[in-house]
mmCIF file of C-alpha atoms in Angstrom:
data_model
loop_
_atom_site.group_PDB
_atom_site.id
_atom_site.type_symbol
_atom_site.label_atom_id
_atom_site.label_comp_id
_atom_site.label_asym_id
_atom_site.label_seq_id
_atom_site.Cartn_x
_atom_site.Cartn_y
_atom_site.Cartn_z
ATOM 1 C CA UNK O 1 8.978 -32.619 3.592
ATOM 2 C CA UNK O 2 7.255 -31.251 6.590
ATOM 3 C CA UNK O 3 5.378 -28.572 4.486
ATOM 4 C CA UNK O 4 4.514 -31.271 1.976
ATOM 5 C CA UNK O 5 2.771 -32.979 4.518
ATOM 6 C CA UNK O 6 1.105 -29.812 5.438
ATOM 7 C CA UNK O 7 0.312 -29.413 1.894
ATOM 8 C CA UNK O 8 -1.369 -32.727 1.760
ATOM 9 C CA UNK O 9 -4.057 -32.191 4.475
ATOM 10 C CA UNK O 10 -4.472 -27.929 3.892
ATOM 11 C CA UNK O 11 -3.847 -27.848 0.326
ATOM 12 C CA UNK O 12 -2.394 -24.239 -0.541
ATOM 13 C CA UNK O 13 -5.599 -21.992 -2.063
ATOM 14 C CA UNK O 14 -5.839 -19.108 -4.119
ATOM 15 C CA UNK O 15 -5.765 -15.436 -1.911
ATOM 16 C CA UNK O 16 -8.397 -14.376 -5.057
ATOM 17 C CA UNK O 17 -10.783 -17.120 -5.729
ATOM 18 C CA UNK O 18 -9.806 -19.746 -3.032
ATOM 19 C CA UNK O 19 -9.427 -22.391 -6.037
ATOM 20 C CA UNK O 20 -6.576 -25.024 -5.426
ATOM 21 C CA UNK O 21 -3.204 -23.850 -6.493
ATOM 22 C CA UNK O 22 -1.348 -26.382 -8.358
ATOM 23 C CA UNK O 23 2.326 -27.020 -7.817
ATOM 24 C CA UNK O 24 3.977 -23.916 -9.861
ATOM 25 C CA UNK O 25 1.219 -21.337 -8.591
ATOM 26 C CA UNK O 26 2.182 -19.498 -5.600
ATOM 27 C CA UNK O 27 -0.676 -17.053 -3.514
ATOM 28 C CA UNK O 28 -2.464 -16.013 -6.941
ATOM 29 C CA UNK O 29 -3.232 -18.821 -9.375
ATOM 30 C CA UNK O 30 -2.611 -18.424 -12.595
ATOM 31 C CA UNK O 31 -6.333 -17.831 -13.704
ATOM 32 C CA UNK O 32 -6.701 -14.690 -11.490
ATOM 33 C CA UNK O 33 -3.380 -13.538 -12.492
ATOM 34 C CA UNK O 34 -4.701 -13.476 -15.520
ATOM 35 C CA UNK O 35 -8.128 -11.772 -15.203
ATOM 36 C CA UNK O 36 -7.046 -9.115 -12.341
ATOM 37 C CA UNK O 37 -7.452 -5.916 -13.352
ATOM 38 C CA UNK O 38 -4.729 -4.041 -14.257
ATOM 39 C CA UNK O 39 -3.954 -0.155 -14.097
ATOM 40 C CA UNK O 40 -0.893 0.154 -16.433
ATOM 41 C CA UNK O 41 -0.421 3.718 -14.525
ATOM 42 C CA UNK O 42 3.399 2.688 -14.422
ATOM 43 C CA UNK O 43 2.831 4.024 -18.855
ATOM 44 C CA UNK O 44 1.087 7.407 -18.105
ATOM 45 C CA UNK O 45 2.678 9.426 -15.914
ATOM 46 C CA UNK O 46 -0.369 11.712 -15.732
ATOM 47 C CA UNK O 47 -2.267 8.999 -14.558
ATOM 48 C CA UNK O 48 -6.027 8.946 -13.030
ATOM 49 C CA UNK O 49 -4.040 8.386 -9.454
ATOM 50 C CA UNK O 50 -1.932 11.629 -10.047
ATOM 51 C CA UNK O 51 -4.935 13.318 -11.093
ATOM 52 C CA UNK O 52 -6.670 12.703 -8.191
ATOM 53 C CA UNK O 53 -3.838 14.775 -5.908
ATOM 54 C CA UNK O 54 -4.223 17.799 -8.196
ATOM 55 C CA UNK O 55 -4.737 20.971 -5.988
ATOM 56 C CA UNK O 56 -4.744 18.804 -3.171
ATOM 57 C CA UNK O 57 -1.181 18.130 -1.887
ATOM 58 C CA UNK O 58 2.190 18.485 -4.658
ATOM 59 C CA UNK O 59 2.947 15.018 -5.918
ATOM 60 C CA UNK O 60 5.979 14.224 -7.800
ATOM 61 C CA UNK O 61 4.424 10.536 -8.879
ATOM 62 C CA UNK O 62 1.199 8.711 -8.334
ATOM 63 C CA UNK O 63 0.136 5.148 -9.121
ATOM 64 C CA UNK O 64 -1.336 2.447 -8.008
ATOM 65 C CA UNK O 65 -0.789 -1.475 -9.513
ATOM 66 C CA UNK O 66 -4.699 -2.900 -9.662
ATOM 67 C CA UNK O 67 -8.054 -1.464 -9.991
ATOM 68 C CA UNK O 68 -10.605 -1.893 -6.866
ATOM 69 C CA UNK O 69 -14.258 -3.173 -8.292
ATOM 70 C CA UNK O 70 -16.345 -4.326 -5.263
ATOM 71 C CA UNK O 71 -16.996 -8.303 -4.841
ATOM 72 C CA UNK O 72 -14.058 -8.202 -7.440
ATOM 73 C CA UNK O 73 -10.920 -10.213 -7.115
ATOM 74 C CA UNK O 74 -8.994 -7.193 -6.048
ATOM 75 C CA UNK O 75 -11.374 -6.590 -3.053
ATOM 76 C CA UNK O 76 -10.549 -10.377 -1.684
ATOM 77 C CA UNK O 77 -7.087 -9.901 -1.647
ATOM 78 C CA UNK O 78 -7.148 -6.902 0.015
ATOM 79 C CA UNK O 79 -9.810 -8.636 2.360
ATOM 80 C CA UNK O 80 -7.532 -11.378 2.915
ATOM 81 C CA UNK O 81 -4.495 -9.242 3.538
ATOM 82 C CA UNK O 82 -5.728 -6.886 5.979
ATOM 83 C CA UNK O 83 -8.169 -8.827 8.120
ATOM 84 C CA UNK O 84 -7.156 -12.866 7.623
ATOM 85 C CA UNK O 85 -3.612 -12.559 8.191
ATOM 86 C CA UNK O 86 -2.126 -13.414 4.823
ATOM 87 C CA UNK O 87 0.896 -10.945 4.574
ATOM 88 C CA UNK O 88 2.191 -12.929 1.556
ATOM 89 C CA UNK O 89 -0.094 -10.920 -0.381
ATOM 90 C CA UNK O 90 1.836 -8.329 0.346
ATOM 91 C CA UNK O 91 5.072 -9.569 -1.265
ATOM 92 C CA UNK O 92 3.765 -10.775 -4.175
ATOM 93 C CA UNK O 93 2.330 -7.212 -5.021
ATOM 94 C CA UNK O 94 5.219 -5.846 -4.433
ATOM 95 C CA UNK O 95 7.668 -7.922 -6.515
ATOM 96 C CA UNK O 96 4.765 -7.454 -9.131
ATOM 97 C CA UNK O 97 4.673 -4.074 -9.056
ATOM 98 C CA UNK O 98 8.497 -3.310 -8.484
ATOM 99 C CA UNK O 99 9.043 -4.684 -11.919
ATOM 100 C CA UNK O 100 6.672 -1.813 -13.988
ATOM 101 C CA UNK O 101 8.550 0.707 -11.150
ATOM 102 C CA UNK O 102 12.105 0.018 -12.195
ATOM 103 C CA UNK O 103 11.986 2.314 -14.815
ATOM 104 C CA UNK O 104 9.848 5.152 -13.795
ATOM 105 C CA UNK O 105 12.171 8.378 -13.541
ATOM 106 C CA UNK O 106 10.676 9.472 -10.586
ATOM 107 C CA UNK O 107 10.892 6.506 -8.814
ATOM 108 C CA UNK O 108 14.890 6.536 -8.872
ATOM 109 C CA UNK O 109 14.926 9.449 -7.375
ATOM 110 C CA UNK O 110 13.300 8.513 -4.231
ATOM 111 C CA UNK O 111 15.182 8.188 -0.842
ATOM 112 C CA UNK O 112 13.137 6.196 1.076
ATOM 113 C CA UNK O 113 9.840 3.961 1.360
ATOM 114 C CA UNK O 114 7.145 5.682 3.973
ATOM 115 C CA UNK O 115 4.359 2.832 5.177
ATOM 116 C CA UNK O 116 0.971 5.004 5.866
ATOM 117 C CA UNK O 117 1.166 4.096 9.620
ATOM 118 C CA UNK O 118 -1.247 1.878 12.104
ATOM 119 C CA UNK O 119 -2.078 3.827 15.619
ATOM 120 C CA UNK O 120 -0.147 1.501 17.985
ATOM 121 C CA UNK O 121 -3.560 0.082 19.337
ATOM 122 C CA UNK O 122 -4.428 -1.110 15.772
ATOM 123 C CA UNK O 123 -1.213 -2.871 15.501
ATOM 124 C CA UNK O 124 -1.422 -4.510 18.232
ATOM 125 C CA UNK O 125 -5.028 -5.673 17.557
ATOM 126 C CA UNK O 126 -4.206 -6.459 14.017
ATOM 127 C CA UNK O 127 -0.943 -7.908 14.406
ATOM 128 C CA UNK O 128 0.611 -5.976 11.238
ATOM 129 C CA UNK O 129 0.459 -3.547 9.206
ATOM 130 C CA UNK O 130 -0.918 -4.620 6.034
ATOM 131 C CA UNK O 131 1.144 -2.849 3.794
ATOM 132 C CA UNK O 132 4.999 -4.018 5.604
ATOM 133 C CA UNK O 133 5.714 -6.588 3.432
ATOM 134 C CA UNK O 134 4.549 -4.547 0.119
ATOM 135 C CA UNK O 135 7.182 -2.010 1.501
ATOM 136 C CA UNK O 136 9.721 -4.235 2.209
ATOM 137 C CA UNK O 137 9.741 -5.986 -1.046
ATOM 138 C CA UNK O 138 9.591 -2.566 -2.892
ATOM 139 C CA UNK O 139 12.538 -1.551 -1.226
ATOM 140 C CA UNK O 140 14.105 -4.585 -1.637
ATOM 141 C CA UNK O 141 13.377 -4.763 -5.378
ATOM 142 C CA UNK O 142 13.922 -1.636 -5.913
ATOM 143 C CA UNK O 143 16.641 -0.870 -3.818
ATOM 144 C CA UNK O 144 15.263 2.211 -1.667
ATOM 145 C CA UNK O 145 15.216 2.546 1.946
ATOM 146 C CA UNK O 146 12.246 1.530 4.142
ATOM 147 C CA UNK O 147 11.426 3.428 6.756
ATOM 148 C CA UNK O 148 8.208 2.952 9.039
ATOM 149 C CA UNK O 149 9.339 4.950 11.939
ATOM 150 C CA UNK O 150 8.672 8.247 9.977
ATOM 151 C CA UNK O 151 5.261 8.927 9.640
ATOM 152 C CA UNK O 152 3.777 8.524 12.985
ATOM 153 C CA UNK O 153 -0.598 8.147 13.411
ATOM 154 C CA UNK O 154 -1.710 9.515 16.627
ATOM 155 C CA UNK O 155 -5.312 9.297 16.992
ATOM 156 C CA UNK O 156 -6.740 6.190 17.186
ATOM 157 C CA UNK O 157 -10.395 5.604 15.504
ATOM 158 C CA UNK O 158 -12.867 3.618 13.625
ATOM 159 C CA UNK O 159 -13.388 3.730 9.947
ATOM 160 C CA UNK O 160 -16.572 6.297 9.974
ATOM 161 C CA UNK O 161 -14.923 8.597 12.939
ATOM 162 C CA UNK O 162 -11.641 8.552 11.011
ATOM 163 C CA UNK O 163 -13.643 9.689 8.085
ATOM 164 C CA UNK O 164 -15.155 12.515 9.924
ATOM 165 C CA UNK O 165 -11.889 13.482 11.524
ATOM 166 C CA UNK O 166 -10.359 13.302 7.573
ATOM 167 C CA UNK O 167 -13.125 15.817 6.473
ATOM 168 C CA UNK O 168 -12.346 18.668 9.123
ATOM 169 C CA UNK O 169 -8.921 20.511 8.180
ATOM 170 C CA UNK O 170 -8.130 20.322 11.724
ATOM 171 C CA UNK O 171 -8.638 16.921 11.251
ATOM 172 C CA UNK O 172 -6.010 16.424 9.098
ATOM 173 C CA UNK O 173 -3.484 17.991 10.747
ATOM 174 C CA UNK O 174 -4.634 16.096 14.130
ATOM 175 C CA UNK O 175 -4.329 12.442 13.071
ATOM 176 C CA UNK O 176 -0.460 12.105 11.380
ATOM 177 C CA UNK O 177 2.632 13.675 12.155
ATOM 178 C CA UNK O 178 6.259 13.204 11.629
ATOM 179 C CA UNK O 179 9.343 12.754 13.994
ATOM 180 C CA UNK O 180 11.921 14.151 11.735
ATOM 181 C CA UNK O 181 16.043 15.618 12.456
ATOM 182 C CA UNK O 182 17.700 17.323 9.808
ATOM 183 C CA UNK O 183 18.632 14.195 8.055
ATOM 184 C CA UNK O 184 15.525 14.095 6.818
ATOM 185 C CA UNK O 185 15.584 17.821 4.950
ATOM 186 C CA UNK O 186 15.139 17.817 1.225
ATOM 187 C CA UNK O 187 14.550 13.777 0.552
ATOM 188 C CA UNK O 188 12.095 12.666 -1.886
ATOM 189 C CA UNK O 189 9.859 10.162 0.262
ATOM 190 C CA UNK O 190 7.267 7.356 -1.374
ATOM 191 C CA UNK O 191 3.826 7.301 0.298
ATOM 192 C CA UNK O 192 2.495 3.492 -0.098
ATOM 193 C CA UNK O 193 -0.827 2.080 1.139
ATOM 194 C CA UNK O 194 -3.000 -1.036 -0.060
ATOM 195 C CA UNK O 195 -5.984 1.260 -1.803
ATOM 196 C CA UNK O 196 -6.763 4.558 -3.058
ATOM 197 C CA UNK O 197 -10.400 5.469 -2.160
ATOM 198 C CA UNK O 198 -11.105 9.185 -1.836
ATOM 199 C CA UNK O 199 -7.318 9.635 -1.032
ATOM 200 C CA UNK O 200 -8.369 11.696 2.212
ATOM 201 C CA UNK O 201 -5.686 9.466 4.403
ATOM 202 C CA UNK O 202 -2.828 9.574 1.824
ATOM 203 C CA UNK O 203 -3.547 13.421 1.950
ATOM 204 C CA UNK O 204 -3.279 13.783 5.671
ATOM 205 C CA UNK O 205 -0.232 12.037 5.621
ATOM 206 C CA UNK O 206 1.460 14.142 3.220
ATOM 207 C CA UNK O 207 0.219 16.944 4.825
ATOM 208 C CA UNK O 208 2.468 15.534 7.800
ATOM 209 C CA UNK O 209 5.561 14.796 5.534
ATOM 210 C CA UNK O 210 5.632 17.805 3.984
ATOM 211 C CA UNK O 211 6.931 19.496 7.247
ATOM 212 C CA UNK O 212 10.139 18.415 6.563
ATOM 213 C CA UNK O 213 11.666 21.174 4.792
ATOM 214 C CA UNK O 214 12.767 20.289 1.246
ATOM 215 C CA UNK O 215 10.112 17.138 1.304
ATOM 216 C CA UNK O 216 9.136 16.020 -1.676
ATOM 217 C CA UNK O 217 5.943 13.249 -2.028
ATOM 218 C CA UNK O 218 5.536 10.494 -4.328
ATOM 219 C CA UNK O 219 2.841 7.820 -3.928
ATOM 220 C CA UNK O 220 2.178 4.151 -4.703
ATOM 221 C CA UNK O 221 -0.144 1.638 -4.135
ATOM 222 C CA UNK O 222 -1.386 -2.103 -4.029
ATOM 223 C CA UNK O 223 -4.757 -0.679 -6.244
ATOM 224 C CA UNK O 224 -7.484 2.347 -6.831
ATOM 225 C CA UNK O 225 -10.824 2.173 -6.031
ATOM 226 C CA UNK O 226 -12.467 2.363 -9.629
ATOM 227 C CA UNK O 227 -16.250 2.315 -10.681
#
């Protein structure tokens, strides 16, 4: 009753065009849901997201679940995920997505779900990590372990200095790193993060997983930037 009342004063809006959501519509109306742009990646194995990894890092699986277009609806749930506190996003992405993932082959082989990590500062600035509750419902969905203590980020920066730190190899090796014990040899981990851009970030951090002797890298996200 209490969240009807809510409901009545701050009726629920869309995350991706901020119309009204009527009563069976939950986060993404149905109109959105509809027109978002889909990457069907989950069919091709040797997808444009795998592709983009080639002679850059090994990856067993790539994929991501939308396509990025800027001022798209894509961008403003992203937007509204990462900066305007709507973690619910989150979730429904990942029950979304969990459902093409259920019968990927190289998805059942994976031992456990690796969030690309916040610096501790950012966390605590931003409250969350943006991608926990995509990770959490993919591992509940899917039935895989999550694990966010893994992959560790140790230099805290803004956007443009984190993209000059991703360009320099020693760069790369300076911003993620892993706090691993030999239960952690020869397990297939999944990368996720909310979007794909020039995959410098998703790099670096399998750069750091890949320590782990035996480590094998799969990746998955919430979308790919696309032109």
């Amino acid at each position: 009753m209490f969240k009807n009342i809510i409901n009545l004063f701050f009726p629920p809006v869309c995350a991706g065009c901020h119309s009204f959501l009527i009563s069976n519509e939950n986060v993404i109306c149905t109109l959105c849901r509809h027109n978002i742009p889909l990457t069907n990646h989950h069919l091709n194995p040797e997808n444009e997201a795998f592709k983009k990894f080639y002679g850059r890092i090994p990856v067993e699986y790539a994929s991501a679940l939308l396509y990025f277009h800027k001022r798209g609806i894509v961008q403003e749930l992203i937007h509204n995920l990462k900066y305007r506190g709507q973690e619910e996003i989150g979730t429904v992405l990942g029950t979304w997505y969990a459902e093409d993932l259920k019968n990927s082959i190289p998805i059942q082989s994976v031992d456990e779900i690796i969030p690309v990590p916040l610096h501790k500062r950012k966390r605590r600035e931003r409250g969350y990590n943006q991608v926990t509750n995509f990770g959490r419902t993919l591992s509940r969905e899917l039935n895989i372990e999550y694990n966010p203590n893994l992959l560790v980020r140790n230099v805290y920066s803004k956007t443009q200095s984190k993209k000059n730190l991703l360009n320099r190899s020693d760069g790369i090796e300076a911003i993620f790193d892993t706090s691993f014990t030999e239960k952690d040899h020869n397990k297939h981990f999944l990368l996720i993060d909310d979007v794909i851009t020039t995959g410098s970030t998703l790099e670096a951090c399998s750069h750091a997983l890949l320590k782990i002797p035996g480590a094998k890298i799969s990746i998955v996200c919430m979308a790919m930037a696309h032109s």
